[in-house]
Each structure stands twice: as C-alpha cells, then as structure tokens.
Amino acid sequence: MPLPVLTEQNILDIVYALYEGDVTNWIPESEEYLTARIYANAAINRWEFYEQTNWRELWTPLTDASDGDKTLTAGTYAYRCPTNMIKPASYVRTVGNGSVSKYWDVVSLSKVPSLKLEDYNYCYFTGNIKNGFTLHFNPNVVLNTGDILNYEYYKSATKFTTPTSTTEMSDPYFIVYFVISRLFENDGEDGRASKAFQEAEGRLENMKVANIIHLEGVKDNIEDTIDNLTGFGI
C-alpha cells in the first residue's frame, strides 16, 4: 500500500516531533526550518542519484511537463524540451487529425549525417542538462501545424522550495530520518544520528528493491537509442 503524499510542511513537522519530542513545530520562516529544508533537499538529491537507479517515479510524459513545446508547426524542425529533462526514452510520437499516431525513431547525433537524404521518420536530441535540450525532426519529412507532440523523458527530482512542495519519492520517511540524522550529528549525538541514518538507508534500499520488482521480469533500466545521454548532441 503506497504511503500518503506528504508536503514539505508535513515532513518537517514529523521531523520536529521526533527530534524535539513535542508538536510545537518550526515556523517556516525560522532558521531551523530553513536548515531542515536544506537537509531535506540533500535527501532528495541522494535518492535521485542513488546507485544510478532509474526511478520509475521520474519517468514522465511530455503532457505533464510545465514547459517545453507540445505542438508542431509546419516548416519548423527544432522544438524546445522541458527544462527538467535529464534524458529521453526511445520513441517520439506525433498525433494528427483523427488521433492517428506517427512514431519517430530517436537516433544519436552521430548518425544524422548518414541520414541526410533519408525521408523516414527519425528525430534526434541535442543539448545537455545545464543548457537544456532540443528535439530535432528529419527535415525531409513534412510536419503538420497543430499536430500534438508527445514522448516520455526522465526528469530531475523536484526539490522543496515552499511548505506545500511535494516529492516524487515513494517513501518520504526516508527524508524524515535523513534530516533527523543530520540534526543529531550537529548536536554531537553520534549514537542517535547513526540509528536515524541506518533507518534512512534501509528505507532507501527498500525503495530501490521495490523499483526493480515493480514489474515482473522488467529490467531496472529504460532501453534507448541514444549513445551519450549526459551530453548527446554536443
């Protein structure tokens, strides 16, 4: 059974109760609360990059993105990707009149010169995480204005910025115990810090195991056709 969605405020209120032993809670503008937010975001960062895991919670469709181009324009062959994109999956789709889907193979930039005379449906991505990505379509294929663009991509994890912020993480109590471990460490209470850290690490490992076995017989990675996902197209 999945855990309930907890906001930053919910998480840090639990941290306060377990750390201080009462329910007074920190005021969001206080130094203590803002310090706890920094530790919470450090926890999210650890989860995001834990043992190069492809977290299923971080794969998302373009339709859920808050930015990035989502429709085509005839004669335009380059489209902005969402700013939170880390890497794409293997297929791009466009949907035209009558909801007929057209699939586009994603190829690496190194293959594009050899395809310059081809007229089949291929596309490629350029850019990097720092400067953002751009999706390019084969200029030999006609694009239709108004066709809907969609693809899946791996996004960066959402960080806490306000008390109402939420995380994609399936077990937010990892954040709770990670933050508590840092607070006890700051207090010089090594034994309590170690106990909280072990609880956090156990929850983190459990999330990885659940991520692997979520779909029976499916590998813990997404197959793609791009040679260099960290800086393809540069």
mmCIF file of C-alpha atoms in Angstrom:
data_model
loop_
_atom_site.group_PDB
_atom_site.id
_atom_site.type_symbol
_atom_site.label_atom_id
_atom_site.label_comp_id
_atom_site.label_asym_id
_atom_site.label_seq_id
_atom_site.Cartn_x
_atom_site.Cartn_y
_atom_site.Cartn_z
ATOM 1 C CA MET A 1 0.000 0.000 0.000
ATOM 2 C CA PRO A 2 1.564 3.348 -1.022
ATOM 3 C CA LEU A 3 2.341 5.919 1.620
ATOM 4 C CA PRO A 4 0.289 9.126 1.631
ATOM 5 C CA VAL A 5 1.642 12.152 -0.202
ATOM 6 C CA LEU A 6 3.387 14.402 2.303
ATOM 7 C CA THR A 7 4.196 18.064 1.780
ATOM 8 C CA GLU A 8 7.415 19.658 2.945
ATOM 9 C CA GLN A 9 5.478 21.040 5.941
ATOM 10 C CA ASN A 10 4.151 17.558 6.820
ATOM 11 C CA ILE A 11 7.631 16.054 6.618
ATOM 12 C CA LEU A 12 9.352 18.732 8.673
ATOM 13 C CA ASP A 13 6.574 18.666 11.281
ATOM 14 C CA ILE A 14 7.249 14.918 11.697
ATOM 15 C CA VAL A 15 10.974 15.668 11.902
ATOM 16 C CA TYR A 16 10.317 18.233 14.622
ATOM 17 C CA ALA A 17 8.149 15.865 16.659
ATOM 18 C CA LEU A 18 10.696 13.035 16.514
ATOM 19 C CA TYR A 19 13.659 15.338 17.130
ATOM 20 C CA GLU A 20 12.262 17.705 19.772
ATOM 21 C CA GLY A 21 9.709 15.407 21.380
ATOM 22 C CA ASP A 22 6.738 17.789 21.109
ATOM 23 C CA VAL A 23 4.375 19.202 18.478
ATOM 24 C CA THR A 24 5.132 22.926 18.654
ATOM 25 C CA ASN A 25 6.751 22.742 15.172
ATOM 26 C CA TRP A 26 9.109 25.199 13.488
ATOM 27 C CA ILE A 27 7.795 28.337 11.821
ATOM 28 C CA PRO A 28 8.521 28.067 8.054
ATOM 29 C CA GLU A 29 10.478 31.342 8.100
ATOM 30 C CA SER A 30 12.674 30.270 11.014
ATOM 31 C CA GLU A 31 16.347 29.434 10.692
ATOM 32 C CA GLU A 32 15.690 25.915 11.977
ATOM 33 C CA TYR A 33 13.010 25.239 9.368
ATOM 34 C CA LEU A 34 15.112 26.587 6.508
ATOM 35 C CA THR A 35 18.081 24.498 7.669
ATOM 36 C CA ALA A 36 15.870 21.410 7.766
ATOM 37 C CA ARG A 37 14.721 22.223 4.204
ATOM 38 C CA ILE A 38 18.352 22.202 3.055
ATOM 39 C CA TYR A 39 18.841 18.772 4.633
ATOM 40 C CA ALA A 40 15.563 17.558 3.094
ATOM 41 C CA ASN A 41 16.753 18.593 -0.354
ATOM 42 C CA ALA A 42 20.059 16.844 0.297
ATOM 43 C CA ALA A 43 17.999 13.703 0.993
ATOM 44 C CA ILE A 44 16.134 14.115 -2.294
ATOM 45 C CA ASN A 45 19.448 14.538 -4.091
ATOM 46 C CA ARG A 46 20.781 11.331 -2.517
ATOM 47 C CA TRP A 47 17.649 9.445 -3.585
ATOM 48 C CA GLU A 48 17.765 10.866 -7.119
ATOM 49 C CA PHE A 49 21.329 9.680 -7.781
ATOM 50 C CA TYR A 50 21.378 6.564 -5.583
ATOM 51 C CA GLU A 51 23.469 3.881 -7.329
ATOM 52 C CA GLN A 52 22.487 5.207 -10.788
ATOM 53 C CA THR A 53 18.931 3.947 -10.291
ATOM 54 C CA ASN A 54 16.347 4.764 -12.962
ATOM 55 C CA TRP A 55 13.484 5.641 -10.630
ATOM 56 C CA ARG A 56 10.127 4.881 -12.246
ATOM 57 C CA GLU A 57 8.683 7.928 -10.456
ATOM 58 C CA LEU A 58 10.953 10.183 -12.521
ATOM 59 C CA TRP A 59 9.833 8.938 -15.946
ATOM 60 C CA THR A 60 7.085 11.256 -17.139
ATOM 61 C CA PRO A 61 5.237 12.147 -20.360
ATOM 62 C CA LEU A 62 5.687 15.480 -22.080
ATOM 63 C CA THR A 63 1.999 16.192 -21.471
ATOM 64 C CA ASP A 64 2.729 16.503 -17.726
ATOM 65 C CA ALA A 65 5.579 18.988 -18.200
ATOM 66 C CA SER A 66 5.044 22.623 -17.225
ATOM 67 C CA ASP A 67 7.048 23.842 -20.225
ATOM 68 C CA GLY A 68 8.541 22.596 -23.497
ATOM 69 C CA ASP A 69 6.962 22.638 -26.960
ATOM 70 C CA LYS A 70 3.953 20.336 -27.288
ATOM 71 C CA THR A 71 2.614 21.077 -30.783
ATOM 72 C CA LEU A 72 4.201 21.106 -34.237
ATOM 73 C CA THR A 73 4.440 23.919 -36.765
ATOM 74 C CA ALA A 74 4.876 23.226 -40.474
ATOM 75 C CA GLY A 75 8.402 24.136 -41.595
ATOM 76 C CA THR A 76 9.793 24.136 -38.038
ATOM 77 C CA TYR A 77 12.036 21.168 -37.245
ATOM 78 C CA ALA A 78 13.509 22.095 -33.832
ATOM 79 C CA TYR A 79 11.469 22.066 -30.595
ATOM 80 C CA ARG A 80 12.318 23.002 -27.040
ATOM 81 C CA CYS A 81 12.278 20.219 -24.442
ATOM 82 C CA PRO A 82 11.138 20.652 -20.811
ATOM 83 C CA THR A 83 13.675 22.377 -18.589
ATOM 84 C CA ASN A 84 13.608 19.493 -16.080
ATOM 85 C CA MET A 85 14.565 16.893 -18.675
ATOM 86 C CA ILE A 86 17.552 14.632 -17.952
ATOM 87 C CA LYS A 87 17.256 12.158 -20.848
ATOM 88 C CA PRO A 88 14.616 10.956 -23.323
ATOM 89 C CA ALA A 89 13.202 7.492 -23.945
ATOM 90 C CA SER A 90 13.304 5.735 -27.307
ATOM 91 C CA TYR A 91 10.244 6.914 -29.199
ATOM 92 C CA VAL A 92 8.645 10.220 -30.066
ATOM 93 C CA ARG A 93 5.033 10.358 -31.208
ATOM 94 C CA THR A 94 3.043 12.956 -33.064
ATOM 95 C CA VAL A 95 -0.728 12.832 -33.282
ATOM 96 C CA GLY A 96 -2.658 14.448 -36.137
ATOM 97 C CA ASN A 97 -6.230 14.590 -37.339
ATOM 98 C CA GLY A 98 -8.338 11.624 -36.314
ATOM 99 C CA SER A 99 -5.917 10.812 -33.481
ATOM 100 C CA VAL A 100 -3.622 8.871 -35.831
ATOM 101 C CA SER A 101 -0.231 8.444 -34.153
ATOM 102 C CA LYS A 102 3.042 8.656 -36.042
ATOM 103 C CA TYR A 103 6.114 7.138 -34.386
ATOM 104 C CA TRP A 104 9.596 8.625 -34.774
ATOM 105 C CA ASP A 105 12.802 6.690 -34.105
ATOM 106 C CA VAL A 106 15.247 8.532 -31.883
ATOM 107 C CA VAL A 107 18.787 8.321 -33.290
ATOM 108 C CA SER A 108 22.102 9.619 -31.998
ATOM 109 C CA LEU A 109 23.517 12.810 -33.465
ATOM 110 C CA SER A 110 26.491 10.870 -34.870
ATOM 111 C CA LYS A 111 24.125 9.007 -37.211
ATOM 112 C CA VAL A 112 22.413 12.105 -38.592
ATOM 113 C CA PRO A 113 24.962 12.901 -41.378
ATOM 114 C CA SER A 114 24.445 9.463 -42.889
ATOM 115 C CA LEU A 115 20.676 10.019 -42.897
ATOM 116 C CA LYS A 116 20.619 13.417 -44.604
ATOM 117 C CA LEU A 117 18.943 12.031 -47.748
ATOM 118 C CA GLU A 118 16.537 9.712 -45.940
ATOM 119 C CA ASP A 119 12.848 10.542 -45.704
ATOM 120 C CA TYR A 120 11.774 8.160 -42.945
ATOM 121 C CA ASN A 121 10.525 9.232 -39.520
ATOM 122 C CA TYR A 122 13.557 9.847 -37.358
ATOM 123 C CA CYS A 123 14.432 12.538 -34.846
ATOM 124 C CA TYR A 124 17.304 13.336 -32.505
ATOM 125 C CA PHE A 125 18.052 15.363 -29.387
ATOM 126 C CA THR A 126 20.806 17.902 -28.859
ATOM 127 C CA GLY A 127 21.893 19.800 -25.757
ATOM 128 C CA ASN A 128 22.726 18.975 -22.167
ATOM 129 C CA ILE A 129 21.308 19.197 -18.658
ATOM 130 C CA LYS A 130 22.900 22.586 -17.969
ATOM 131 C CA ASN A 131 21.722 24.401 -21.097
ATOM 132 C CA GLY A 132 18.615 22.392 -21.922
ATOM 133 C CA PHE A 133 17.677 20.035 -24.750
ATOM 134 C CA THR A 134 16.192 20.475 -28.216
ATOM 135 C CA LEU A 135 14.297 17.871 -30.237
ATOM 136 C CA HIS A 136 15.014 17.874 -33.989
ATOM 137 C CA PHE A 137 12.927 16.166 -36.687
ATOM 138 C CA ASN A 138 14.132 14.888 -40.041
ATOM 139 C CA PRO A 139 13.783 17.968 -42.312
ATOM 140 C CA ASN A 140 12.951 15.707 -45.263
ATOM 141 C CA VAL A 141 9.596 14.779 -43.712
ATOM 142 C CA VAL A 142 6.620 17.145 -43.840
ATOM 143 C CA LEU A 143 5.298 18.287 -40.444
ATOM 144 C CA ASN A 144 1.742 19.481 -39.948
ATOM 145 C CA THR A 145 0.811 22.561 -37.961
ATOM 146 C CA GLY A 146 -1.197 21.686 -34.881
ATOM 147 C CA ASP A 147 -0.125 18.051 -34.599
ATOM 148 C CA ILE A 148 0.375 17.073 -30.968
ATOM 149 C CA LEU A 149 3.894 16.149 -29.841
ATOM 150 C CA ASN A 150 4.496 13.607 -27.081
ATOM 151 C CA TYR A 151 7.308 11.483 -25.660
ATOM 152 C CA GLU A 152 8.462 10.138 -22.320
ATOM 153 C CA TYR A 153 11.531 11.535 -20.626
ATOM 154 C CA TYR A 154 13.462 11.188 -17.393
ATOM 155 C CA LYS A 155 13.089 14.287 -15.265
ATOM 156 C CA SER A 156 15.088 15.786 -12.430
ATOM 157 C CA ALA A 157 13.647 15.232 -8.965
ATOM 158 C CA THR A 158 11.552 18.067 -7.554
ATOM 159 C CA LYS A 159 13.243 19.930 -4.711
ATOM 160 C CA PHE A 160 11.459 21.590 -1.805
ATOM 161 C CA THR A 161 11.032 25.358 -2.134
ATOM 162 C CA THR A 162 7.809 26.054 -0.196
ATOM 163 C CA PRO A 163 5.904 24.372 2.665
ATOM 164 C CA THR A 164 3.435 22.961 0.107
ATOM 165 C CA SER A 165 6.143 21.349 -2.062
ATOM 166 C CA THR A 166 5.920 17.591 -2.574
ATOM 167 C CA THR A 167 8.378 14.938 -3.732
ATOM 168 C CA GLU A 168 8.053 12.130 -6.271
ATOM 169 C CA MET A 169 9.731 9.788 -3.779
ATOM 170 C CA SER A 170 7.576 6.773 -2.847
ATOM 171 C CA ASP A 171 8.720 6.758 0.797
ATOM 172 C CA PRO A 172 9.091 10.331 2.113
ATOM 173 C CA TYR A 173 10.001 8.954 5.537
ATOM 174 C CA PHE A 174 13.478 8.456 4.071
ATOM 175 C CA ILE A 175 13.673 12.259 4.104
ATOM 176 C CA VAL A 176 12.406 12.363 7.694
ATOM 177 C CA TYR A 177 15.111 10.077 9.043
ATOM 178 C CA PHE A 178 17.840 11.559 6.844
ATOM 179 C CA VAL A 179 17.113 15.048 8.225
ATOM 180 C CA ILE A 180 16.946 13.760 11.807
ATOM 181 C CA SER A 181 20.309 12.054 11.395
ATOM 182 C CA ARG A 182 21.888 15.345 10.313
ATOM 183 C CA LEU A 183 20.331 17.232 13.211
ATOM 184 C CA PHE A 184 21.588 14.696 15.764
ATOM 185 C CA GLU A 185 25.002 14.737 14.094
ATOM 186 C CA ASN A 186 25.116 18.520 14.507
ATOM 187 C CA ASP A 187 24.310 18.034 18.197
ATOM 188 C CA GLY A 188 27.190 15.595 18.589
ATOM 189 C CA GLU A 189 24.781 12.745 19.402
ATOM 190 C CA ASP A 190 26.546 10.179 17.264
ATOM 191 C CA GLY A 191 24.593 7.179 18.520
ATOM 192 C CA ARG A 192 21.181 8.707 17.742
ATOM 193 C CA ALA A 193 22.494 10.107 14.469
ATOM 194 C CA SER A 194 23.752 6.661 13.424
ATOM 195 C CA LYS A 195 20.455 4.999 14.335
ATOM 196 C CA ALA A 196 18.441 7.541 12.311
ATOM 197 C CA PHE A 197 20.837 7.265 9.361
ATOM 198 C CA GLN A 198 20.556 3.476 9.337
ATOM 199 C CA GLU A 199 16.757 3.786 9.284
ATOM 200 C CA ALA A 200 17.014 6.224 6.366
ATOM 201 C CA GLU A 201 19.413 3.992 4.425
ATOM 202 C CA GLY A 202 17.201 0.973 4.977
ATOM 203 C CA ARG A 203 14.228 2.829 3.525
ATOM 204 C CA LEU A 204 16.324 3.998 0.588
ATOM 205 C CA GLU A 205 17.421 0.449 -0.217
ATOM 206 C CA ASN A 206 13.828 -0.777 0.113
ATOM 207 C CA MET A 207 12.757 1.812 -2.450
ATOM 208 C CA LYS A 208 15.404 0.563 -4.847
ATOM 209 C CA VAL A 209 14.272 -3.058 -4.430
ATOM 210 C CA ALA A 210 10.637 -2.063 -4.982
ATOM 211 C CA ASN A 211 11.702 -0.092 -8.058
ATOM 212 C CA ILE A 212 13.325 -3.210 -9.537
ATOM 213 C CA ILE A 213 10.493 -5.635 -8.850
ATOM 214 C CA HIS A 214 7.631 -3.246 -9.662
ATOM 215 C CA LEU A 215 7.117 -5.019 -12.990
ATOM 216 C CA GLU A 216 7.908 -8.729 -13.005
ATOM 217 C CA GLY A 217 10.704 -9.575 -15.426
ATOM 218 C CA VAL A 218 11.390 -5.988 -16.497
ATOM 219 C CA LYS A 219 14.963 -4.718 -16.251
ATOM 220 C CA ASP A 220 15.789 -1.782 -13.985
ATOM 221 C CA ASN A 221 16.597 0.469 -16.919
ATOM 222 C CA ILE A 222 14.939 2.022 -19.946
ATOM 223 C CA GLU A 223 16.333 0.975 -23.303
ATOM 224 C CA ASP A 224 17.146 3.891 -25.555
ATOM 225 C CA THR A 225 18.817 4.585 -28.850
ATOM 226 C CA ILE A 226 20.992 7.491 -27.770
ATOM 227 C CA ASP A 227 24.698 6.920 -27.331
ATOM 228 C CA ASN A 228 25.522 9.571 -24.737
ATOM 229 C CA LEU A 229 22.605 10.538 -22.530
ATOM 230 C CA THR A 230 24.555 13.012 -20.379
ATOM 231 C CA GLY A 231 25.599 15.238 -23.274
ATOM 232 C CA PHE A 232 24.253 13.910 -26.552
ATOM 233 C CA GLY A 233 24.204 16.246 -29.482
ATOM 234 C CA ILE A 234 27.083 18.437 -28.313
#
